[in-house]
Short mmCIF file of C-alpha atoms and ligand atoms in Angstrom, two decimals:
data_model
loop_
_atom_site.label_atom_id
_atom_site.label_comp_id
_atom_site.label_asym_id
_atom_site.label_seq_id
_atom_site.Cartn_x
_atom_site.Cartn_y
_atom_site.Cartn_z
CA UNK A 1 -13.25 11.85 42.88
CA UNK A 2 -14.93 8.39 41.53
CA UNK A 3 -15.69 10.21 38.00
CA UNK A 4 -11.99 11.35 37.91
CA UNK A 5 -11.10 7.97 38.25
CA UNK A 6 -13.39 6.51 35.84
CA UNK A 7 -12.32 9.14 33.69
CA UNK A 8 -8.27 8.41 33.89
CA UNK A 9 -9.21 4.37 33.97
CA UNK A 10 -11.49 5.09 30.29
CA UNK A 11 -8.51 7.09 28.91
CA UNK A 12 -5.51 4.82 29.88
CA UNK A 13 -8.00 1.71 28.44
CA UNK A 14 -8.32 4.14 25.02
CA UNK A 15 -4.70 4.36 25.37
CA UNK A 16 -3.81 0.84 26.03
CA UNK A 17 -6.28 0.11 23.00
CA UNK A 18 -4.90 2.49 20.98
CA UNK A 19 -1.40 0.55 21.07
CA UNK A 20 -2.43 -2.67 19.94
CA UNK A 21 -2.90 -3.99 16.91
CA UNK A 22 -6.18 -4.07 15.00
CA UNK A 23 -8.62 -7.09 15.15
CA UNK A 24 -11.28 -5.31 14.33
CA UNK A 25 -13.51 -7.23 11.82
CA UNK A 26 -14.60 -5.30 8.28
CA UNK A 27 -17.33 -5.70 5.84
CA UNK A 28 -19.46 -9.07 5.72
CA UNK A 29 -16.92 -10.23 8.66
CA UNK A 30 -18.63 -8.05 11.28
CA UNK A 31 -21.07 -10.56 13.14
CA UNK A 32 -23.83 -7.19 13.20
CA UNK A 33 -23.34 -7.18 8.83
CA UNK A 34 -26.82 -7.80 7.69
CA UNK A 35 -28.78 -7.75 10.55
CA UNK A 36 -26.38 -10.22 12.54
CA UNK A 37 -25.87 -12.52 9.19
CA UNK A 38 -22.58 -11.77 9.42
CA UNK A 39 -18.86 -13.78 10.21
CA UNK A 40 -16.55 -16.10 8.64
CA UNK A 41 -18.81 -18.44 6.44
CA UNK A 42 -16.49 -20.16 3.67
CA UNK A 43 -12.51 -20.86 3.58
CA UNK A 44 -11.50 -17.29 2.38
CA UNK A 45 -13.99 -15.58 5.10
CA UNK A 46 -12.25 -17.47 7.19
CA UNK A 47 -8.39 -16.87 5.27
CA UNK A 48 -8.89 -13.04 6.38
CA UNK A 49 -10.78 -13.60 9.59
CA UNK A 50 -7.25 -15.46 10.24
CA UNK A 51 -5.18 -12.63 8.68
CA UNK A 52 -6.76 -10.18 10.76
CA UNK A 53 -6.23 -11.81 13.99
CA UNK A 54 -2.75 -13.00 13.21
CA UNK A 55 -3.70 -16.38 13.77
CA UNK A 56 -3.32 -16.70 9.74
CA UNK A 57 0.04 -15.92 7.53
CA UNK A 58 -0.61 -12.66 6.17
CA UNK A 59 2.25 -13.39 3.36
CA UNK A 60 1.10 -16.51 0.64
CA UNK A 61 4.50 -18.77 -0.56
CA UNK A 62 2.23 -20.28 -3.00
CA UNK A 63 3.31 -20.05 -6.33
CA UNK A 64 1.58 -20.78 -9.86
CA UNK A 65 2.66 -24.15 -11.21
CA UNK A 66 2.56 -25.59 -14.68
CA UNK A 67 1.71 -23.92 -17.95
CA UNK A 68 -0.40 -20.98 -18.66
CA UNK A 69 -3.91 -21.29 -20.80
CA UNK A 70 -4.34 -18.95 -23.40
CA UNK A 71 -6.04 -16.24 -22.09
CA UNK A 72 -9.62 -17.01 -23.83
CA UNK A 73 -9.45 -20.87 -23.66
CA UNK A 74 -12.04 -23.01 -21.57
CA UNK A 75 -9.28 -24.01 -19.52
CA UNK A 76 -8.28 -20.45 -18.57
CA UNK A 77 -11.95 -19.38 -17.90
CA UNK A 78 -12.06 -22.31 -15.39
CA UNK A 79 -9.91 -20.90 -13.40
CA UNK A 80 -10.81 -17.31 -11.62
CA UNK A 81 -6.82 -17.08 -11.35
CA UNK A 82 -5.80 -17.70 -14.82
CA UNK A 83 -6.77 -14.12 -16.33
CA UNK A 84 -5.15 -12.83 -13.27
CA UNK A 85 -1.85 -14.86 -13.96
CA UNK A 86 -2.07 -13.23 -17.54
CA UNK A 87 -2.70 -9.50 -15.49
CA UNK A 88 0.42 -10.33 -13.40
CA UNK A 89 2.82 -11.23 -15.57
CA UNK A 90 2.02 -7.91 -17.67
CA UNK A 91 2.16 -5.78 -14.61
CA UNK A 92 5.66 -7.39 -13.41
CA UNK A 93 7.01 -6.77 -16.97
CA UNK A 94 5.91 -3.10 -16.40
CA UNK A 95 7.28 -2.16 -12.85
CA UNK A 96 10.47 -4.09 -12.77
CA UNK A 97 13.67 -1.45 -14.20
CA UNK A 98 16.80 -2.84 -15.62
CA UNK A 99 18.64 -2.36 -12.61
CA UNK A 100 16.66 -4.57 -10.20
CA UNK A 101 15.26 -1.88 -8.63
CA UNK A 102 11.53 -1.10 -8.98
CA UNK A 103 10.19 1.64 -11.19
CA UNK A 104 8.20 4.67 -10.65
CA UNK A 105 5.21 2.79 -12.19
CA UNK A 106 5.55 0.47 -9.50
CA UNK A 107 5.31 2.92 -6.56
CA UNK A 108 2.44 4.48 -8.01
CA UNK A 109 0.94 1.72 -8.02
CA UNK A 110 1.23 0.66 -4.72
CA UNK A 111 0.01 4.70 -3.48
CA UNK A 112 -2.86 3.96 -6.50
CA UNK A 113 -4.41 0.91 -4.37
CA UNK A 114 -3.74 2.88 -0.93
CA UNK A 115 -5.48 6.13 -2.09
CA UNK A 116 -8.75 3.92 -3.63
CA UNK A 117 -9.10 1.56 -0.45
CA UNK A 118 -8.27 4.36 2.11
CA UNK A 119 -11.31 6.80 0.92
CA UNK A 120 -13.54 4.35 3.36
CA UNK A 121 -14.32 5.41 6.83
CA UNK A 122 -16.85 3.44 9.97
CA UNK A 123 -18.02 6.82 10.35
CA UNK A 124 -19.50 7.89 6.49
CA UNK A 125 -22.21 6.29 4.85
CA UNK A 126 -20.69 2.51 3.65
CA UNK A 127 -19.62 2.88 0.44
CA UNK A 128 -16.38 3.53 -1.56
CA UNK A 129 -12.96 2.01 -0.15
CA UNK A 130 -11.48 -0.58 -2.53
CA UNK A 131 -13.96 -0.35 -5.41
CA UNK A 132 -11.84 0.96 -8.33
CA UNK A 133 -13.68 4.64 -8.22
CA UNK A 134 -10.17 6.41 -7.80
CA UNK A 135 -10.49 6.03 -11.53
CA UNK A 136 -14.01 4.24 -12.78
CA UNK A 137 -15.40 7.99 -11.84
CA UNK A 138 -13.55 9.74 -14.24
CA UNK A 139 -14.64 7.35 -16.81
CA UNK A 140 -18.36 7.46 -16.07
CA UNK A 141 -17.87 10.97 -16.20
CA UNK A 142 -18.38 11.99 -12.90
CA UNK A 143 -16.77 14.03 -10.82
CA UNK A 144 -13.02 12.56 -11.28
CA UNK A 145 -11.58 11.64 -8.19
CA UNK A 146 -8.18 11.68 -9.92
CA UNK A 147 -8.66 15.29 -10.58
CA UNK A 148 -8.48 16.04 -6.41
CA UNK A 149 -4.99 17.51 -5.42
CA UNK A 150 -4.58 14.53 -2.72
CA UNK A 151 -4.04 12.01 -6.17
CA UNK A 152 -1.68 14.12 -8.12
CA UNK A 153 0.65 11.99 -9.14
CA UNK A 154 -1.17 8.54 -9.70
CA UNK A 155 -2.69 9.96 -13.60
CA UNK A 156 -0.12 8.39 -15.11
CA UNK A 157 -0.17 4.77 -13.43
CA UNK A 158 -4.53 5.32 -14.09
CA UNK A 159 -3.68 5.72 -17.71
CA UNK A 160 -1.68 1.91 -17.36
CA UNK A 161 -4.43 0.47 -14.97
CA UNK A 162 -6.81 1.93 -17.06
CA UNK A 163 -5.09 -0.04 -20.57
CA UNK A 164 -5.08 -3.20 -18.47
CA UNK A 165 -8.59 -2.79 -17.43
CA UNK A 166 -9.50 -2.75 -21.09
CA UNK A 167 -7.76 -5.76 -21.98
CA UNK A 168 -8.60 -8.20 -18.88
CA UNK A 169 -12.01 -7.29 -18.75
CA UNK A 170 -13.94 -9.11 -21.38
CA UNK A 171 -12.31 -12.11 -19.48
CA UNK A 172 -13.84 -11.36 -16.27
CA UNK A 173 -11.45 -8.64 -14.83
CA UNK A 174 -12.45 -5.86 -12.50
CA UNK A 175 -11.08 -2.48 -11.66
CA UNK A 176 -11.31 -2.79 -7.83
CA UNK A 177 -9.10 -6.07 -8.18
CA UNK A 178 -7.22 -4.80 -11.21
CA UNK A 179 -5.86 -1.85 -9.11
CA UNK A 180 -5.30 -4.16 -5.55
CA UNK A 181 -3.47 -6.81 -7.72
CA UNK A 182 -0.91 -3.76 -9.43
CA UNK A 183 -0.22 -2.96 -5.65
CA UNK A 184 0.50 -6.07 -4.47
CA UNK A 185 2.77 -6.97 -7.55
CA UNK A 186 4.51 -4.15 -7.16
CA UNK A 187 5.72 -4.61 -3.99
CA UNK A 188 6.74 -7.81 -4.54
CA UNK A 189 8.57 -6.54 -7.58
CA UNK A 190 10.42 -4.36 -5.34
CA UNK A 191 13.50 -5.95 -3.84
CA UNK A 192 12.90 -7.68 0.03
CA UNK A 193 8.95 -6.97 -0.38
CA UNK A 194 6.29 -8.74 0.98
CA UNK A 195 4.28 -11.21 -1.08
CA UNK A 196 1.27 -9.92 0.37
CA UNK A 197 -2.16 -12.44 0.11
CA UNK A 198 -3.88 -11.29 -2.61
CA UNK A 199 -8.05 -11.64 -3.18
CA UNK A 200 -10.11 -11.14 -6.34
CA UNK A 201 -14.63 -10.88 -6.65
CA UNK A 202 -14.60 -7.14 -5.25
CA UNK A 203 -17.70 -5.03 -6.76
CA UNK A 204 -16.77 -2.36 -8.63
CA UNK A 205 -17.98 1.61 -8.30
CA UNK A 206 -17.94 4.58 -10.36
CA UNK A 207 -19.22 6.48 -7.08
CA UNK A 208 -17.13 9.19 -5.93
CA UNK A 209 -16.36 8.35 -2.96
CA UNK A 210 -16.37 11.02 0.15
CA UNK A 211 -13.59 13.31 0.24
CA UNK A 212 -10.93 14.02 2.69
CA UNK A 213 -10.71 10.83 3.63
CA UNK A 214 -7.50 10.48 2.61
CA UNK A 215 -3.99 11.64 4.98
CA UNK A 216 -2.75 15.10 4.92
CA UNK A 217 1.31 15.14 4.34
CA UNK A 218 1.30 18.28 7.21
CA UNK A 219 -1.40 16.86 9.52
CA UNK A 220 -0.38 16.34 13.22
CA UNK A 221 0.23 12.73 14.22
CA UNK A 222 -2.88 12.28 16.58
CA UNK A 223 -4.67 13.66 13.79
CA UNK A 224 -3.20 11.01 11.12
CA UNK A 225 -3.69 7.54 13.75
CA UNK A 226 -7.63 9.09 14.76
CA UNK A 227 -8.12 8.95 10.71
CA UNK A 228 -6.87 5.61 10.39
CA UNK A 229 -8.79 4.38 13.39
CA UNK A 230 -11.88 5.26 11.51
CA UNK A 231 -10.61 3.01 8.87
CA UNK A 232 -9.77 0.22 11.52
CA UNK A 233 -6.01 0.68 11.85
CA UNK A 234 -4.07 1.42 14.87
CA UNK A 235 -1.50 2.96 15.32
CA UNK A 236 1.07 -0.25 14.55
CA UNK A 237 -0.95 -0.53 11.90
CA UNK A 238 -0.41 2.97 10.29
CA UNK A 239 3.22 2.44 10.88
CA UNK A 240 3.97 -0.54 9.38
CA UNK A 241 2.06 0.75 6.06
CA UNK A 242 3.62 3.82 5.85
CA UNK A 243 6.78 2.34 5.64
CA UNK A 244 5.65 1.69 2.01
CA UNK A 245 7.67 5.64 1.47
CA UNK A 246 10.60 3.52 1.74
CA UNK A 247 10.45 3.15 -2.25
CA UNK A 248 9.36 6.61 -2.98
CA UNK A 249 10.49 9.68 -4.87
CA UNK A 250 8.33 12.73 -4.33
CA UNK A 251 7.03 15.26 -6.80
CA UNK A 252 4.25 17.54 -5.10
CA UNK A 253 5.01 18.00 -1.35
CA UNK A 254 8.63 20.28 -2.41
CA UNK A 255 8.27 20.67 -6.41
CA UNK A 256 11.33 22.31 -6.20
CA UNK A 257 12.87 19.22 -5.08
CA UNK A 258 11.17 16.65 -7.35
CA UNK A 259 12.88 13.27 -7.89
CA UNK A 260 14.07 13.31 -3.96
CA UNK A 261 13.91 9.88 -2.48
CA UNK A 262 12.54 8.98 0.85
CA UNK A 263 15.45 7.16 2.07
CA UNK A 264 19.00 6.59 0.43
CA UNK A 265 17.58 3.57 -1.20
CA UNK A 266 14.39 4.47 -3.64
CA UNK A 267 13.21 0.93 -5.50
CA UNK A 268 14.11 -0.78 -2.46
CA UNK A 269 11.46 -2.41 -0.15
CA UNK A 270 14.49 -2.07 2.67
CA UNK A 271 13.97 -0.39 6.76
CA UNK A 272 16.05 2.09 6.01
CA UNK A 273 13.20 4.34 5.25
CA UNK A 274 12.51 4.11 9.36
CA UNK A 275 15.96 5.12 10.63
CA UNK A 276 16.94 7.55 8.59
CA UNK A 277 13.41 9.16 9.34
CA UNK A 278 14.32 9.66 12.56
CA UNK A 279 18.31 10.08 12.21
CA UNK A 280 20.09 13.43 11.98
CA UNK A 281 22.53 12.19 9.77
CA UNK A 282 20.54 11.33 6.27
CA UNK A 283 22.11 12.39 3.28
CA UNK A 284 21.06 15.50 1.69
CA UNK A 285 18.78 14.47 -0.85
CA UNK A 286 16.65 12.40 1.57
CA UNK A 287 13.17 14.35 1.94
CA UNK A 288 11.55 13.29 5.06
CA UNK A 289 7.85 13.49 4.46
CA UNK A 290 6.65 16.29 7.81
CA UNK A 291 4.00 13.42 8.39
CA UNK A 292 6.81 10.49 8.87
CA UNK A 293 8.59 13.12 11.03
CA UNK A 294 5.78 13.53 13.13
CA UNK A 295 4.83 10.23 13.52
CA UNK A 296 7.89 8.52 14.02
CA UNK A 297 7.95 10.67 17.23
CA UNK A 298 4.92 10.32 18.40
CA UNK A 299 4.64 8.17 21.55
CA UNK A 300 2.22 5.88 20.46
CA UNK A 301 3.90 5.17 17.32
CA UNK A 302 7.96 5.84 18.53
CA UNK A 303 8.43 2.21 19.58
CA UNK A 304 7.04 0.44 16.74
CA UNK A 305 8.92 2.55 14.41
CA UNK A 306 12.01 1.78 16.31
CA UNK A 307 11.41 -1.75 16.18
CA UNK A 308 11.23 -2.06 12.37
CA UNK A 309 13.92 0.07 11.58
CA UNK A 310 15.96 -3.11 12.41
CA UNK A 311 13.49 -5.36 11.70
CA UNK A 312 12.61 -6.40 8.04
CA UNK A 313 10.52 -9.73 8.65
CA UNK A 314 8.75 -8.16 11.30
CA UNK A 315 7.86 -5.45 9.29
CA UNK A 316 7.34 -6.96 6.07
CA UNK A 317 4.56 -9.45 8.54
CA UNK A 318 3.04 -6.52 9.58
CA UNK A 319 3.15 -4.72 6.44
CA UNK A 320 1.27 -7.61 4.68
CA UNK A 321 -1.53 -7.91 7.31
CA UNK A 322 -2.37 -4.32 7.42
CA UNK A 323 -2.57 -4.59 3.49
CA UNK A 324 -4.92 -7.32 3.24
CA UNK A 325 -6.92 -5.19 5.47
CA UNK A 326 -6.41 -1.90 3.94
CA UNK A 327 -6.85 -4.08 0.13
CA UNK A 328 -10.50 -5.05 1.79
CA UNK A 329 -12.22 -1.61 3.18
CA UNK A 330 -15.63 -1.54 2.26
CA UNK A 331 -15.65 -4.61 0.44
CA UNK A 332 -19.01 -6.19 1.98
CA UNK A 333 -18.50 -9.63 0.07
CA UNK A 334 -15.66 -10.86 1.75
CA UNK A 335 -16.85 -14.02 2.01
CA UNK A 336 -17.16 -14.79 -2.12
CA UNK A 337 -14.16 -13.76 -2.57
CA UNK A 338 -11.33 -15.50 -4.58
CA UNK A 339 -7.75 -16.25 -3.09
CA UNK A 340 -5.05 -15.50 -6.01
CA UNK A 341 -1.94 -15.10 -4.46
CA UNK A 342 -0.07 -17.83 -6.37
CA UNK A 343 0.04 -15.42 -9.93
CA UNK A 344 2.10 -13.13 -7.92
CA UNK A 345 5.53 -12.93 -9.14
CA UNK A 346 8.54 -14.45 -6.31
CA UNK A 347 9.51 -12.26 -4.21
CA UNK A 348 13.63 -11.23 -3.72
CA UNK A 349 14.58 -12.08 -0.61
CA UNK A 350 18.23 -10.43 -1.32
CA UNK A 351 19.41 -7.05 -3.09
CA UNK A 352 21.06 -7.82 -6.10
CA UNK A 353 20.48 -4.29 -7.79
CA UNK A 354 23.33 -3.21 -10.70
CA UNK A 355 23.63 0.52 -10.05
CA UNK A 356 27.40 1.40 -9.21
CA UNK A 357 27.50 2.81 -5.54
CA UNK A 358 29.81 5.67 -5.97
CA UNK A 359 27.48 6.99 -8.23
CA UNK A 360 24.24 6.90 -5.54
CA UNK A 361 26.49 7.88 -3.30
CA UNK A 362 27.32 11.28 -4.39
CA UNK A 363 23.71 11.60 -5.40
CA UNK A 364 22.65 11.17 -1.99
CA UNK A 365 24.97 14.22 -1.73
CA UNK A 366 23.06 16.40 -3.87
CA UNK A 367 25.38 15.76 -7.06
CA UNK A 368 23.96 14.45 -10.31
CA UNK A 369 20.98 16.51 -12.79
CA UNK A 370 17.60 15.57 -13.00
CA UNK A 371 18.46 13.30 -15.22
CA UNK A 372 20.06 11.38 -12.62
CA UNK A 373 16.60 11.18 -10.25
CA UNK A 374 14.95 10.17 -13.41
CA UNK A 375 17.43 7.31 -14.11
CA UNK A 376 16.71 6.01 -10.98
CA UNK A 377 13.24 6.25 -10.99
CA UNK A 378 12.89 4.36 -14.17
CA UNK A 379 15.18 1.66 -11.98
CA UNK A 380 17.02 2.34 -14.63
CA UNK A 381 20.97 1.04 -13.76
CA UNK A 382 22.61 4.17 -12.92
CA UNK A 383 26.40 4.33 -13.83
CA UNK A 384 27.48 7.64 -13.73
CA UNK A 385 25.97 11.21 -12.63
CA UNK A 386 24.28 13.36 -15.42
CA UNK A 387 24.94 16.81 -15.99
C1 LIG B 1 0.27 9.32 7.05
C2 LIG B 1 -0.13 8.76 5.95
C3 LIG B 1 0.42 9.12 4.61
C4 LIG B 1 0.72 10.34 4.09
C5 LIG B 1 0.56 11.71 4.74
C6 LIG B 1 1.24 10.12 2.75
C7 LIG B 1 1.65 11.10 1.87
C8 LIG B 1 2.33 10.87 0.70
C9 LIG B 1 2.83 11.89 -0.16
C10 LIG B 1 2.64 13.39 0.06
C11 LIG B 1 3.50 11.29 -1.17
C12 LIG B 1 4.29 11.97 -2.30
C13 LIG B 1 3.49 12.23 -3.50
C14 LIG B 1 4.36 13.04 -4.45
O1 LIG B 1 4.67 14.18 -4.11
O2 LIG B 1 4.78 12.49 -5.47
C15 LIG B 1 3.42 9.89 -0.97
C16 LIG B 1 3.99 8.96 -1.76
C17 LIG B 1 3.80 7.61 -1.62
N1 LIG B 1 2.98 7.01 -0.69
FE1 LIG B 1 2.14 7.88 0.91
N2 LIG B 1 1.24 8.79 2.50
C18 LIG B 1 0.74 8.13 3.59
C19 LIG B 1 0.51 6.80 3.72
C20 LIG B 1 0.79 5.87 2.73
C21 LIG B 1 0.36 4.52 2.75
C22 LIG B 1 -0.54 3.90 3.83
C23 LIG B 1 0.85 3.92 1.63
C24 LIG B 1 0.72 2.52 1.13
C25 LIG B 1 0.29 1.51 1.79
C26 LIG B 1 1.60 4.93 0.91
C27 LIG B 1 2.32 4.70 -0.22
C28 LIG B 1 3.02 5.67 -0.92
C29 LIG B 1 3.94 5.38 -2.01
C30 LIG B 1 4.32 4.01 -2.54
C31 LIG B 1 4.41 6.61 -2.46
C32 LIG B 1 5.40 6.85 -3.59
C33 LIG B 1 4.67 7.15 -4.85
C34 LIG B 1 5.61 7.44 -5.99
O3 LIG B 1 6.85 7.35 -5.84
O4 LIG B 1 5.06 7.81 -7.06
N3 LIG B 1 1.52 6.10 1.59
N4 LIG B 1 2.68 9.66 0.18
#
């Protein structure tokens, strides 16, 4: 009787545990890193020690003030952040569309700096995670992560990364960073984003790094929130990030259907992604991911996705500090790294986007060409439906 006990009081504990946010510690945080070397030891150590246990803003206001050195100037070079202001300003310029709405570059990106961090896991030997090998080991020639079937879709933002990489890095520029700071200015560049902390100093990798680490789009969702345990998110966690499909326009999961948004609003970093997940009454060309379906039902997960389906702040909170954390898997130097939030762009705290309504309307429907998903994934302003 006592061990049936035990065993219901060790699973409700695993559930109760299971419900709250993460506080876990990662890399050179961990007091056992090094043979107990480990903690907080310097002012960013301490930023994401702060971040990760919500006693610290997850989301930086700071932004960068007075002119911009040239690029190769003594004065730019004595600042880590100037090259990055440079890096930022290029990467805006790219993911921003004419219509106010973010760009299909701009999504990529943000999946590009999810699918290198995410390939990190307590359980496999300590390496990969955020150390720009999602592309650095196709370069080195070996065996191209890109080229796995869980990445299709991110060649074309590697091929932009990849230019940027070869331009920032005679000034001190890193692919690891390179690809966390396209994420993280791409979601700002997307309407009512977060302006998510951003860090630079992480050691680059041309390792492969292990494979099927990464989430299946059919998988169950106990299976999904036991793989991001073993990356140190709960369950909150996994919800809040995958709320970044609110932007998105598949390709791969229903070819037949490329183009289809998320939810009604593509380019927009908006909650309706979360109730028109679980809603019977989406238009018709919303494609609800079988994972988001799954999830947003599962009782672990049900209430917190209920909660930020009216909640942007909350989510966009909880969206930043699971980033930061997500941004810093496997990164075991933590402690030397650089804070650089203040090149990121401003963020928009309102939607001011040009397309004509009508027009998105009765594409929602299932009206409009190709064309018309293409428009819109360019944020392109759309104005009328394409044959
Ligand atoms: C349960 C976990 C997840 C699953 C199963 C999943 C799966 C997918 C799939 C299948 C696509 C569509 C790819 C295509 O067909 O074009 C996609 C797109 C996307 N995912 Fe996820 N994802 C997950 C979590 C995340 C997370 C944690 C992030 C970011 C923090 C993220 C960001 C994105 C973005 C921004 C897109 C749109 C890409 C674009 O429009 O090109 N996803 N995801």
């Amino acid at each position: 009787m006592k061990s049936t006990v035990d065993g219901f009081k060790k699973e409700l504990n695993k559930r109760i545990d299971l419900e709250t946010d993460s506080m876990e510690m990662i890399g050179d945080l961990r007091w056992e890193f090094n043979g107990g070397k480990g903690g907080p030891k310097t002012e960013v150590g301490w930023a994401v020690w702060g971040i990760i246990t919500s006693s610290a803003n997850p989301q930086g206001a700071e932004t960068w003030q007075g002119g911009l050195p040239n690029i190769g100037s003594a004065k730019c070079k004595a600042d880590t952040c100037c090259v990055w202001r440079h890096a930022a300003l290029a990467m805006e310029k790219r993911f921003r569309g004419q219509s106010g709405r973010c760009n299909a570059a701009a999504r990529a990106a943000v999946r590009l700096g999810f699918h290198d961090a995410g390939t990190w896991s307590k359980f496999t030997e300590d390496y990969g995670g955020a150390d720009g090998s999602i592309i650095l080991s196709g370069l080195a020639g070996n065996e191209d992560e890109l080229k796995r079937g869980e990445n299709n879709g991110l060649q074309d933002i590697s091929r932009i990364v990849t230019d940027w990489y070869n331009k920032y890095k005679p000034y001190g520029v890193g692919m690891a960073d390179l690809i966390q700071m396209a994420a993280n200015v791409a979601t700002v560049v997307c309407p009512l984003g977060p302006r998510v902390r951003t860090f630079v100093g992480r050691i680059d990798s041309d390792r492969p790094a292990v494979n099927s680490l990464l989430p299946d789009v059919h998988a169950e969702a106990p299976v999904l929130i036991d793989l991001f345990e073993n990356k140190t998110i709960r369950v909150h966690g996994l919800v809040a990030l995958v709320g970044a499909h609110t932007t998105s326009q598949q390709h791969f999961v229903d070819v037949n259907r490329a183009g289809d948004p998320q939810d009604s609003t593509p380019g927009i970093w908006d909650v309706e992604f979360y109730s028109e997940t679980t809603s019977n009454s989406a238009p018709a060309r919303v494609f609800k991911f079988p994972s988001d379906v799954k999830l947003s039902r599962d009782s672990f997960a049900s209430s917190e996705w209920n909660e930020f389906a009216s909640g942007q702040s909350h989510w966009n909170e909880d969206y930043a500090k699971e980033y930061v954390r997500l941004s810093l898997l496997g990164v075991n130097n933590i402690n030397s790294l650089t804070e650089c939030t203040r090149v990121l762009p401003p963020r928009t705290d309102k939607v001011t986007v040009s397309d004509d309504n009508n027009v998105i309307k009765q594409w929602l429907k299932g009206g409009g060409s190709k064309k018309t998903s293409e428009n819109l994934e360019e944020g392109s302003k759309v104005t009328k439906l394409e044959k």
